[in-house]
Amino acid sequence: MDAQSQQPQVGVVKKKETRGRKPKPKEEKKDDQQQQAKMKKAHQQATVDDKYTQWKSLVPVLYDWLANHNLVWPSLSCRWGPQLEQATYKNRQRLYLSEQTDGSVPNTLVIANCEVVKPRVAAAEHISQFNEEARSPFVKKYKTIIHPGEINRIRELPQNTKIVATHTDSPDVLIWDVEAQPNRHAVLGATSSRPDLILTGHQDNAEFALAMCPTEPYVLSGGKDKTVVLWSIQDHISAATTDPAATKSPGSGGSIIKQNSKPGDGNDKAADGPSVAPRGIYYGHEDTVEDVAFCPSSSQEFCSVGDDSCLILWDARVGSSPAIKVEKAHNADLHCVDWNPHDDNLILTGSADNSVRLFDRRNLTSGGVGAPIYKFEGHKAAVLCVQWCPDKSSVFGSSAEDGLLNIWDYEKVSKERTTKGPSSPPGLFFQHAGHRDKVVDFHWNASDPWTIVSVSDDCDTTGGGGTLQIWRMSDLIYRPEEEVLAELEKFKSHVVSCASKP
């Protein structure tokens, strides 16, 4: 039976908890299941707490800067927006977050202003003095958009980072001009904000797989209908420009998204906004598509991963079937994929088998054969997010349900193999252990080198919301060894001279 012939369920469709989603309370849950889950969680938490305590004591040594921000509600996605202002000691930048509530207030898309402290400005004692339960003074809410449903993923448009796409528990992708959208107060009963554009084409919920193209205003999505869907925002602009009846909706002033929609009737349906049909629908997965990514140099080439353990490469110029299909990319569901912005041949995947794998597309064949260049095994639970570093082509990050965000350098793997066996996994050179529950998303800052924002969903462990952290590791960790030794030599001579003084 294909996805189109299945009747969608009424109400919220449950996602697997492995994706970091907060489980909804169920009255019918059995006591023994709850007890088993509690015991398992308690054991896991003891390990996480030990690691966290050790990490906190090392913060002044490991980090150039760190801001910890306690969230009332968990956020399943975090993204950097445009840089707004540069100053002597810090830069101001937009930050996009979601608030996944329990229903007592609406779910929201939050636009915040973030003060990013410049390198070598923060004092060590200042970095270490943070309260886990407090909000950071560096993060201030700027605007709230009431979202029709929980936000599972946020992605910004590279050509205009004020335009973002969101995924919720629905088949549609919602497009927002966050600057033009009115600021809304999230109170119970408030109607949802109206998207500037709705991308239609999925036949079942599309919850996580979402990407924006670096070269064109294209959007890519995947969902439970096992398809990958491609849109061009430009298609709607063209239609609106040639339509004499085109009118702008409230909240779209100054947007690149021209409107040709009917006036909204004030209800809670996102479908009242203008919509655009897809450029293409691509068939090849046999289960839910969990993540998608564009080739950095082409709007017509992209890849996807799913619960069928497949990595698929697509080329829109040659049709809607897979260009290359790797049947068994991992030993379990694939959760995430990223394409190297510096090298079109390198693709990262992360999986429920706890590993990250690096593929070279030149080694893949259309017959489905393709072994990874390397398997990175340092997580103790399902990997939820992988992303290449924008500042160094061989570096990437991975976050997982074990509460860790690992930073790897694949160039270090071959060097480490020639030396005696390291205590840490080959390629791993930094481990961020500041979160005490699953790290559901993170994003490198393209405007501020080596700066990362990360979020964890802390509901299971604390019963609270989430934790947002913005951090930059010490540059002594990633700079070339000879540079670091030369710098430390200066400190050595300084310390010796100070010690010799009476």
Coordinates of C-alpha atoms in Angstrom, one line a residue:
M1 CA 0.0 0.0 0.0
D2 CA 1.5 3.4 -0.9
A3 CA 1.6 6.4 1.4
Q4 CA -1.1 8.2 -0.6
S5 CA -3.7 5.5 -0.1
Q6 CA -3.3 5.3 3.7
Q7 CA -5.7 7.4 5.7
P8 CA -3.9 9.9 8.0
Q9 CA -4.6 9.5 11.7
V10 CA -6.7 12.2 13.3
G11 CA -4.9 14.2 15.9
V12 CA -1.2 14.4 16.7
V13 CA 1.0 11.7 15.1
K14 CA 3.5 10.5 17.6
K15 CA 7.2 10.6 16.7
K16 CA 9.8 8.2 18.0
E17 CA 11.3 9.4 21.3
T18 CA 14.7 8.9 19.8
R19 CA 14.4 12.2 18.0
G20 CA 14.4 14.1 21.3
R21 CA 10.8 14.8 21.3
K22 CA 9.1 15.3 24.7
P23 CA 6.6 12.4 25.1
K24 CA 3.0 13.4 25.8
P25 CA 1.5 12.1 29.0
K26 CA -0.6 9.0 28.6
E27 CA -3.0 8.0 31.3
E28 CA -3.0 4.4 30.1
K29 CA 0.7 4.0 30.6
K30 CA 1.3 0.9 32.7
D31 CA 3.1 1.2 36.1
D32 CA 5.7 -1.5 35.4
Q33 CA 6.7 0.3 32.1
Q34 CA 7.1 3.5 34.0
Q35 CA 9.2 1.8 36.7
Q36 CA 11.5 0.2 34.2
A37 CA 11.9 3.5 32.3
K38 CA 12.7 5.4 35.6
M39 CA 15.3 2.8 36.6
K40 CA 17.0 3.0 33.2
K41 CA 16.9 6.8 33.2
A42 CA 18.3 7.0 36.7
H43 CA 21.3 4.9 35.7
Q44 CA 21.9 7.0 32.6
Q45 CA 21.5 10.2 34.6
A46 CA 24.1 9.2 37.1
T47 CA 26.7 8.9 34.3
V48 CA 25.6 12.2 32.7
D49 CA 25.7 14.0 36.1
D50 CA 29.3 12.7 36.8
K51 CA 30.4 13.9 33.4
Y52 CA 28.7 17.3 33.8
T53 CA 30.4 17.9 37.3
Q54 CA 33.8 17.1 35.8
W55 CA 33.1 19.3 32.8
K56 CA 32.0 22.3 34.9
S57 CA 35.3 22.3 36.8
L58 CA 37.2 22.5 33.5
V59 CA 35.1 25.3 31.9
P60 CA 37.7 28.1 32.5
V61 CA 40.4 26.0 30.8
L62 CA 38.4 24.6 27.9
Y63 CA 36.4 27.7 26.7
D64 CA 37.1 31.1 25.4
W65 CA 33.4 32.0 26.1
L66 CA 30.3 30.3 27.4
A67 CA 26.7 31.5 28.0
N68 CA 24.2 29.2 29.7
H69 CA 20.5 30.1 29.2
N70 CA 17.7 28.2 31.0
L71 CA 14.6 27.7 28.8
V72 CA 11.0 27.5 30.2
W73 CA 10.0 25.2 27.4
P74 CA 12.2 22.8 25.4
S75 CA 13.4 23.9 22.0
L76 CA 13.9 21.2 19.4
S77 CA 15.8 23.5 17.0
C78 CA 18.2 26.5 17.2
R79 CA 19.7 28.5 14.4
W80 CA 21.8 31.6 14.0
G81 CA 20.2 34.5 12.1
P82 CA 21.9 37.6 10.6
Q83 CA 24.5 39.6 12.4
L84 CA 23.1 43.0 13.4
E85 CA 25.9 45.0 14.8
Q86 CA 29.6 44.8 15.5
A87 CA 31.2 46.5 18.5
T88 CA 34.5 46.6 20.3
Y89 CA 34.0 43.6 22.7
K90 CA 30.9 41.9 21.3
N91 CA 28.7 41.5 18.3
R92 CA 24.9 41.4 18.2
Q93 CA 23.2 38.7 16.2
R94 CA 19.7 37.2 15.7
L95 CA 19.0 33.8 17.1
Y96 CA 16.0 31.6 16.2
L97 CA 14.5 29.1 18.7
S98 CA 11.3 27.2 19.2
E99 CA 9.2 26.8 22.3
Q100 CA 7.5 23.4 22.6
T101 CA 4.8 23.8 25.2
D102 CA 2.5 21.5 27.1
G103 CA -0.6 23.2 25.6
S104 CA -1.2 25.7 28.4
V105 CA 0.2 28.4 26.1
P106 CA 0.7 28.3 22.3
N107 CA 3.8 26.9 20.7
T108 CA 6.0 29.7 19.4
L109 CA 8.9 30.6 17.1
V110 CA 11.2 32.9 19.1
I111 CA 13.4 35.5 17.5
A112 CA 16.1 36.6 20.1
N113 CA 18.9 39.0 20.1
C114 CA 22.2 37.5 21.2
E115 CA 25.3 39.3 22.4
V116 CA 28.2 37.3 21.2
V117 CA 31.4 38.1 23.2
K118 CA 34.5 38.4 21.0
P119 CA 37.4 36.0 21.3
R120 CA 39.8 36.6 24.2
V121 CA 37.5 39.1 25.9
A122 CA 35.8 37.1 28.6
A123 CA 37.8 36.5 31.8
A124 CA 38.1 32.9 33.0
E125 CA 36.3 33.5 36.3
H126 CA 33.4 35.1 34.4
I127 CA 33.1 32.1 32.1
S128 CA 32.9 29.7 35.0
Q129 CA 30.3 31.6 37.0
F130 CA 26.9 30.7 35.6
N131 CA 23.7 29.5 37.2
E132 CA 22.1 26.5 35.5
E133 CA 18.6 27.7 36.5
A134 CA 19.0 31.3 35.3
R135 CA 18.6 33.1 32.0
S136 CA 21.7 34.5 30.4
P137 CA 21.9 38.3 30.1
F138 CA 23.4 37.7 26.6
V139 CA 20.1 36.3 25.2
K140 CA 17.1 38.5 25.0
K141 CA 13.7 37.7 23.4
Y142 CA 13.0 40.1 20.5
K143 CA 9.8 38.8 18.9
T144 CA 7.4 35.9 19.3
I145 CA 5.5 34.3 16.4
I146 CA 2.6 32.0 17.4
H147 CA 3.2 28.8 15.5
P148 CA 0.4 26.5 14.3
G149 CA 1.8 23.3 16.0
E150 CA 5.1 22.3 17.6
I151 CA 8.3 23.3 15.8
N152 CA 10.5 20.3 15.1
R153 CA 13.0 22.1 12.9
I154 CA 14.0 25.6 11.8
R155 CA 16.1 26.5 8.8
E156 CA 17.1 29.9 7.5
L157 CA 17.4 30.9 3.9
P158 CA 21.1 31.7 3.0
Q159 CA 20.2 34.3 0.5
N160 CA 18.1 36.2 3.1
T161 CA 18.5 34.9 6.7
K162 CA 15.4 36.9 7.8
I163 CA 13.4 34.2 5.9
V164 CA 13.0 30.9 7.8
A165 CA 11.3 27.6 7.1
T166 CA 9.7 25.5 9.9
H167 CA 8.5 21.9 10.1
T168 CA 5.7 20.9 12.4
D169 CA 3.4 17.8 12.7
S170 CA 1.9 18.3 9.3
P171 CA 2.6 17.7 5.6
D172 CA 3.3 21.4 5.0
V173 CA 6.5 23.4 5.2
L174 CA 5.8 26.9 6.6
I175 CA 7.8 30.0 5.4
W176 CA 8.1 33.0 7.7
D177 CA 9.6 36.5 7.1
V178 CA 10.5 37.0 10.8
E179 CA 11.2 40.7 10.5
A180 CA 7.9 41.5 8.8
Q181 CA 5.7 39.2 11.0
P182 CA 4.0 41.0 13.9
N183 CA 5.1 40.4 17.4
R184 CA 2.5 38.2 19.2
H185 CA 1.8 37.6 22.9
A186 CA 1.6 33.8 23.5
V187 CA -1.5 33.4 25.6
L188 CA -4.0 30.5 25.7
G189 CA -6.6 30.8 23.0
A190 CA -4.5 33.2 20.8
T191 CA -4.8 32.4 17.1
S192 CA -1.8 31.2 15.2
S193 CA 0.3 33.7 13.2
R194 CA -0.1 33.4 9.5
P195 CA 2.8 32.1 7.5
D196 CA 4.0 34.2 4.6
L197 CA 4.1 31.1 2.4
I198 CA 3.1 27.4 2.7
L199 CA 4.9 24.8 0.7
T200 CA 2.6 21.9 -0.2
G201 CA 3.2 18.5 -1.7
H202 CA 3.8 15.9 1.0
Q203 CA 1.0 13.4 1.5
D204 CA 1.8 12.7 5.1
N205 CA 3.5 14.5 8.0
A206 CA 6.9 16.0 7.3
E207 CA 8.5 16.5 10.7
F208 CA 12.3 16.7 10.6
A209 CA 13.9 16.6 7.2
L210 CA 14.3 20.2 6.1
A211 CA 17.1 22.1 4.2
M212 CA 17.7 25.4 2.4
C213 CA 19.9 25.6 -0.7
P214 CA 23.1 27.7 -0.5
T215 CA 22.9 28.8 -4.1
E216 CA 19.2 29.4 -4.9
P217 CA 16.1 30.1 -2.9
Y218 CA 15.2 26.4 -2.9
V219 CA 13.7 24.4 -0.1
L220 CA 14.0 20.6 0.4
S221 CA 11.9 18.4 2.7
G222 CA 11.3 14.8 3.5
G223 CA 8.6 13.0 5.5
K224 CA 6.6 10.0 6.6
D225 CA 5.3 9.6 3.0
K226 CA 8.8 8.4 2.1
T227 CA 9.3 11.1 -0.4
V228 CA 11.8 14.0 -0.8
V229 CA 10.1 17.2 -2.1
L230 CA 11.8 20.2 -3.7
W231 CA 10.3 23.8 -4.0
S232 CA 11.5 27.1 -5.2
I233 CA 10.3 30.2 -3.3
Q234 CA 11.0 32.1 -6.5
D235 CA 8.1 30.2 -8.1
H236 CA 5.6 32.0 -5.8
I237 CA 7.3 35.4 -6.4
S238 CA 6.9 34.9 -10.1
A239 CA 3.3 33.9 -9.8
A240 CA 2.5 36.9 -7.5
T241 CA 4.2 39.3 -9.8
T242 CA 2.2 38.2 -12.9
D243 CA -1.1 37.9 -11.0
P244 CA -3.0 41.2 -11.3
A245 CA -5.0 40.3 -8.2
A246 CA -1.9 39.9 -6.1
T247 CA -2.1 41.6 -2.7
K248 CA 0.2 41.7 0.3
S249 CA -1.0 40.1 3.5
P250 CA -0.6 41.8 6.8
G251 CA 2.9 41.1 8.1
S252 CA 4.5 40.7 4.7
G253 CA 5.7 44.3 4.2
G254 CA 9.3 44.4 2.9
S255 CA 9.4 40.7 2.4
I256 CA 11.0 38.9 -0.6
I257 CA 7.8 36.8 -0.4
K258 CA 5.1 38.6 -2.4
Q259 CA 1.6 37.6 -1.4
N260 CA -1.4 36.7 -3.5
S261 CA -3.6 35.2 -0.7
K262 CA -7.1 35.7 0.4
P263 CA -7.6 37.7 3.6
G264 CA -7.4 35.4 6.6
D265 CA -10.5 34.7 8.6
G266 CA -8.7 34.7 12.0
N267 CA -8.9 31.0 12.8
D268 CA -6.1 28.7 13.7
K269 CA -5.5 27.1 10.3
A270 CA -2.1 27.7 8.8
A271 CA -3.6 26.8 5.4
D272 CA -5.0 30.3 5.1
G273 CA -1.7 31.6 3.9
P274 CA -0.6 31.5 0.2
S275 CA 0.9 28.3 -1.0
V276 CA 3.2 27.0 -3.7
A277 CA 3.5 23.6 -5.3
P278 CA 6.7 21.6 -5.6
R279 CA 9.3 21.6 -8.4
G280 CA 9.7 17.9 -8.0
I281 CA 8.8 14.9 -5.8
Y282 CA 11.5 12.1 -5.5
Y283 CA 10.7 8.5 -4.7
G284 CA 13.3 5.9 -3.5
H285 CA 13.0 5.6 0.3
E286 CA 11.1 2.7 1.9
D287 CA 10.5 4.4 5.2
T288 CA 10.3 7.9 6.8
V289 CA 12.8 10.4 5.4
E290 CA 14.6 11.8 8.5
D291 CA 17.0 14.4 7.0
V292 CA 18.0 16.1 3.7
A293 CA 20.9 18.2 2.5
F294 CA 21.7 20.2 -0.6
C295 CA 25.0 19.8 -2.5
P296 CA 26.8 23.2 -1.6
S297 CA 27.5 24.0 -5.2
S298 CA 24.3 22.9 -6.9
S299 CA 20.6 23.5 -6.4
Q300 CA 19.8 20.3 -8.5
E301 CA 21.8 17.8 -6.4
F302 CA 20.9 16.8 -2.9
C303 CA 20.9 13.8 -0.6
S304 CA 18.6 12.3 2.0
V305 CA 18.6 9.7 4.8
G306 CA 15.9 7.7 6.5
D307 CA 14.6 5.0 8.7
D308 CA 15.3 2.5 6.0
S309 CA 19.0 2.8 6.8
C310 CA 19.6 4.3 3.3
L311 CA 21.6 7.2 2.1
I312 CA 20.3 8.4 -1.3
L313 CA 21.9 11.0 -3.7
W314 CA 19.5 12.7 -6.1
D315 CA 20.0 14.7 -9.3
A316 CA 16.9 16.7 -10.3
R317 CA 18.3 17.1 -13.8
V318 CA 18.0 13.3 -14.5
G319 CA 14.6 12.5 -13.0
S320 CA 12.8 11.6 -9.8
S321 CA 14.6 8.3 -9.1
P322 CA 17.8 8.0 -7.0
A323 CA 21.1 8.8 -8.7
I324 CA 22.9 6.7 -6.1
K325 CA 21.3 4.6 -3.4
V326 CA 23.5 3.2 -0.5
E327 CA 21.2 0.5 0.9
K328 CA 22.9 -0.1 4.2
A329 CA 24.7 3.2 5.1
H330 CA 24.3 2.3 8.8
N331 CA 23.1 -0.6 11.0
A332 CA 20.0 1.3 12.1
D333 CA 17.8 4.3 11.3
L334 CA 19.6 7.3 9.9
H335 CA 18.7 10.6 11.7
C336 CA 20.9 13.2 10.1
V337 CA 23.0 14.1 7.1
D338 CA 25.3 17.1 6.1
W339 CA 27.2 17.8 2.9
N340 CA 30.7 19.4 3.3
P341 CA 30.5 23.1 2.2
H342 CA 34.3 23.0 1.3
D343 CA 34.4 19.7 -0.5
D344 CA 31.4 18.5 -2.6
N345 CA 32.6 14.9 -2.3
L346 CA 32.2 14.5 1.4
I347 CA 28.9 13.6 3.2
L348 CA 28.4 12.9 6.9
T349 CA 25.6 10.8 8.3
G350 CA 24.5 10.1 11.9
S351 CA 22.4 7.2 13.1
A352 CA 20.6 5.4 15.9
D353 CA 23.5 3.0 15.9
N354 CA 25.4 5.7 17.9
S355 CA 27.9 6.3 15.1
V356 CA 28.8 9.0 12.6
R357 CA 30.0 7.9 9.1
L358 CA 31.9 9.8 6.5
F359 CA 31.2 9.0 2.8
D360 CA 33.0 10.0 -0.4
R361 CA 30.5 10.1 -3.2
R362 CA 33.2 9.1 -5.7
N363 CA 33.3 5.7 -3.9
L364 CA 29.6 5.2 -4.2
T365 CA 28.0 3.2 -7.1
S366 CA 24.5 3.2 -8.4
G367 CA 24.3 -0.5 -7.5
G368 CA 24.0 0.5 -3.8
V369 CA 27.6 -0.4 -2.9
G370 CA 29.5 2.1 -0.8
A371 CA 31.6 1.8 2.3
P372 CA 32.3 4.8 4.5
I373 CA 35.8 6.3 4.5
Y374 CA 35.6 6.2 8.3
K375 CA 33.3 5.4 11.1
F376 CA 33.4 7.8 14.1
E377 CA 32.4 6.0 17.2
G378 CA 32.4 8.2 20.3
H379 CA 28.7 8.5 21.3
K380 CA 26.9 6.2 23.7
A381 CA 23.4 6.8 22.3
A382 CA 21.6 7.8 19.0
V383 CA 23.2 10.6 17.0
L384 CA 20.6 13.3 16.4
C385 CA 22.5 16.0 14.5
V386 CA 25.7 16.4 12.4
Q387 CA 27.2 19.5 10.9
W388 CA 30.4 20.5 9.2
C389 CA 32.3 23.4 10.6
P390 CA 32.2 26.5 8.3
D391 CA 35.8 27.5 9.4
K392 CA 37.8 24.4 8.7
S393 CA 37.0 21.9 6.0
S394 CA 38.0 18.7 8.0
V395 CA 36.1 19.6 11.2
F396 CA 32.5 18.7 12.1
G397 CA 30.3 18.4 15.1
S398 CA 27.9 15.6 16.2
S399 CA 25.3 15.7 19.0
A400 CA 23.4 12.8 20.5
E401 CA 21.0 11.5 23.1
D402 CA 24.0 10.9 25.5
G403 CA 24.0 14.6 26.2
L404 CA 27.3 15.2 24.4
L405 CA 28.3 17.4 21.5
N406 CA 31.5 16.0 20.0
I407 CA 33.9 18.0 17.7
W408 CA 35.9 15.9 15.3
D409 CA 38.7 16.4 12.8
Y410 CA 39.0 13.6 10.2
E411 CA 42.5 14.8 9.3
K412 CA 43.6 13.7 12.8
V413 CA 42.4 10.1 12.3
S414 CA 45.4 9.0 10.1
K415 CA 47.9 10.8 12.3
E416 CA 46.5 9.2 15.4
R417 CA 46.6 5.8 13.8
T418 CA 50.4 6.0 13.5
T419 CA 50.9 6.8 17.2
K420 CA 50.1 4.7 20.2
G421 CA 46.4 4.1 20.7
P422 CA 44.7 7.2 22.1
S423 CA 42.3 7.0 25.1
S424 CA 39.7 8.9 23.1
P425 CA 38.2 7.8 19.8
P426 CA 40.3 8.7 16.7
G427 CA 39.4 12.1 15.3
L428 CA 37.7 13.4 18.5
F429 CA 39.5 16.5 19.7
F430 CA 36.8 18.3 21.8
Q431 CA 33.8 17.2 23.8
H432 CA 31.2 19.6 25.0
A433 CA 29.5 18.1 28.1
G434 CA 27.6 21.1 29.3
H435 CA 24.1 19.6 28.6
R436 CA 22.5 17.2 31.0
D437 CA 20.1 15.6 28.6
K438 CA 19.9 14.8 24.8
V439 CA 21.4 17.5 22.6
V440 CA 18.6 17.8 20.0
D441 CA 20.2 20.5 17.8
F442 CA 23.2 22.7 17.3
H443 CA 24.5 25.3 14.8
W444 CA 27.9 26.6 14.0
N445 CA 28.0 30.4 13.7
A446 CA 29.1 31.5 10.2
S447 CA 29.6 35.1 11.3
D448 CA 31.6 34.3 14.4
P449 CA 34.3 31.6 13.8
W450 CA 34.3 28.5 16.1
T451 CA 31.1 29.7 18.0
I452 CA 28.3 27.2 18.5
V453 CA 24.7 27.4 19.8
S454 CA 23.3 24.1 21.1
V455 CA 20.0 23.1 22.8
S456 CA 19.0 20.1 24.9
D457 CA 15.6 18.9 25.9
D458 CA 15.7 18.4 29.6
C459 CA 12.2 17.3 30.3
D460 CA 13.0 13.7 31.1
T461 CA 15.6 14.5 33.6
T462 CA 14.6 17.7 35.4
G463 CA 10.9 17.9 34.5
G464 CA 11.8 21.4 33.3
G465 CA 12.2 22.9 29.8
G466 CA 15.5 23.0 28.0
T467 CA 19.0 24.4 28.1
L468 CA 20.5 26.7 25.5
Q469 CA 24.2 27.2 25.5
I470 CA 26.4 29.4 23.3
W471 CA 30.0 28.6 23.5
R472 CA 33.4 28.9 21.9
M473 CA 36.3 26.5 22.7
S474 CA 39.7 28.0 23.5
D475 CA 41.7 28.5 20.3
L476 CA 44.6 26.7 21.9
I477 CA 42.7 23.5 21.3
Y478 CA 42.3 23.8 17.5
R479 CA 45.1 26.0 16.3
P480 CA 48.3 24.4 14.8
E481 CA 50.5 22.9 17.5
E482 CA 53.5 25.0 16.6
E483 CA 51.6 28.2 17.0
V484 CA 50.2 27.2 20.4
L485 CA 53.6 26.1 21.7
A486 CA 55.1 29.4 20.6
E487 CA 52.4 31.3 22.4
L488 CA 52.7 29.2 25.6
E489 CA 56.5 29.8 25.5
K490 CA 55.8 33.5 25.9
F491 CA 53.7 32.8 28.9
K492 CA 56.4 30.6 30.3
S493 CA 59.1 33.3 30.1
H494 CA 56.6 35.8 31.6
V495 CA 55.9 33.4 34.5
V496 CA 59.6 32.7 35.1
S497 CA 60.4 36.5 35.1
C498 CA 57.6 37.1 37.6
A499 CA 58.8 34.3 39.9
S500 CA 62.4 35.6 39.8
K501 CA 61.3 39.0 41.1
P502 CA 61.7 39.5 44.9

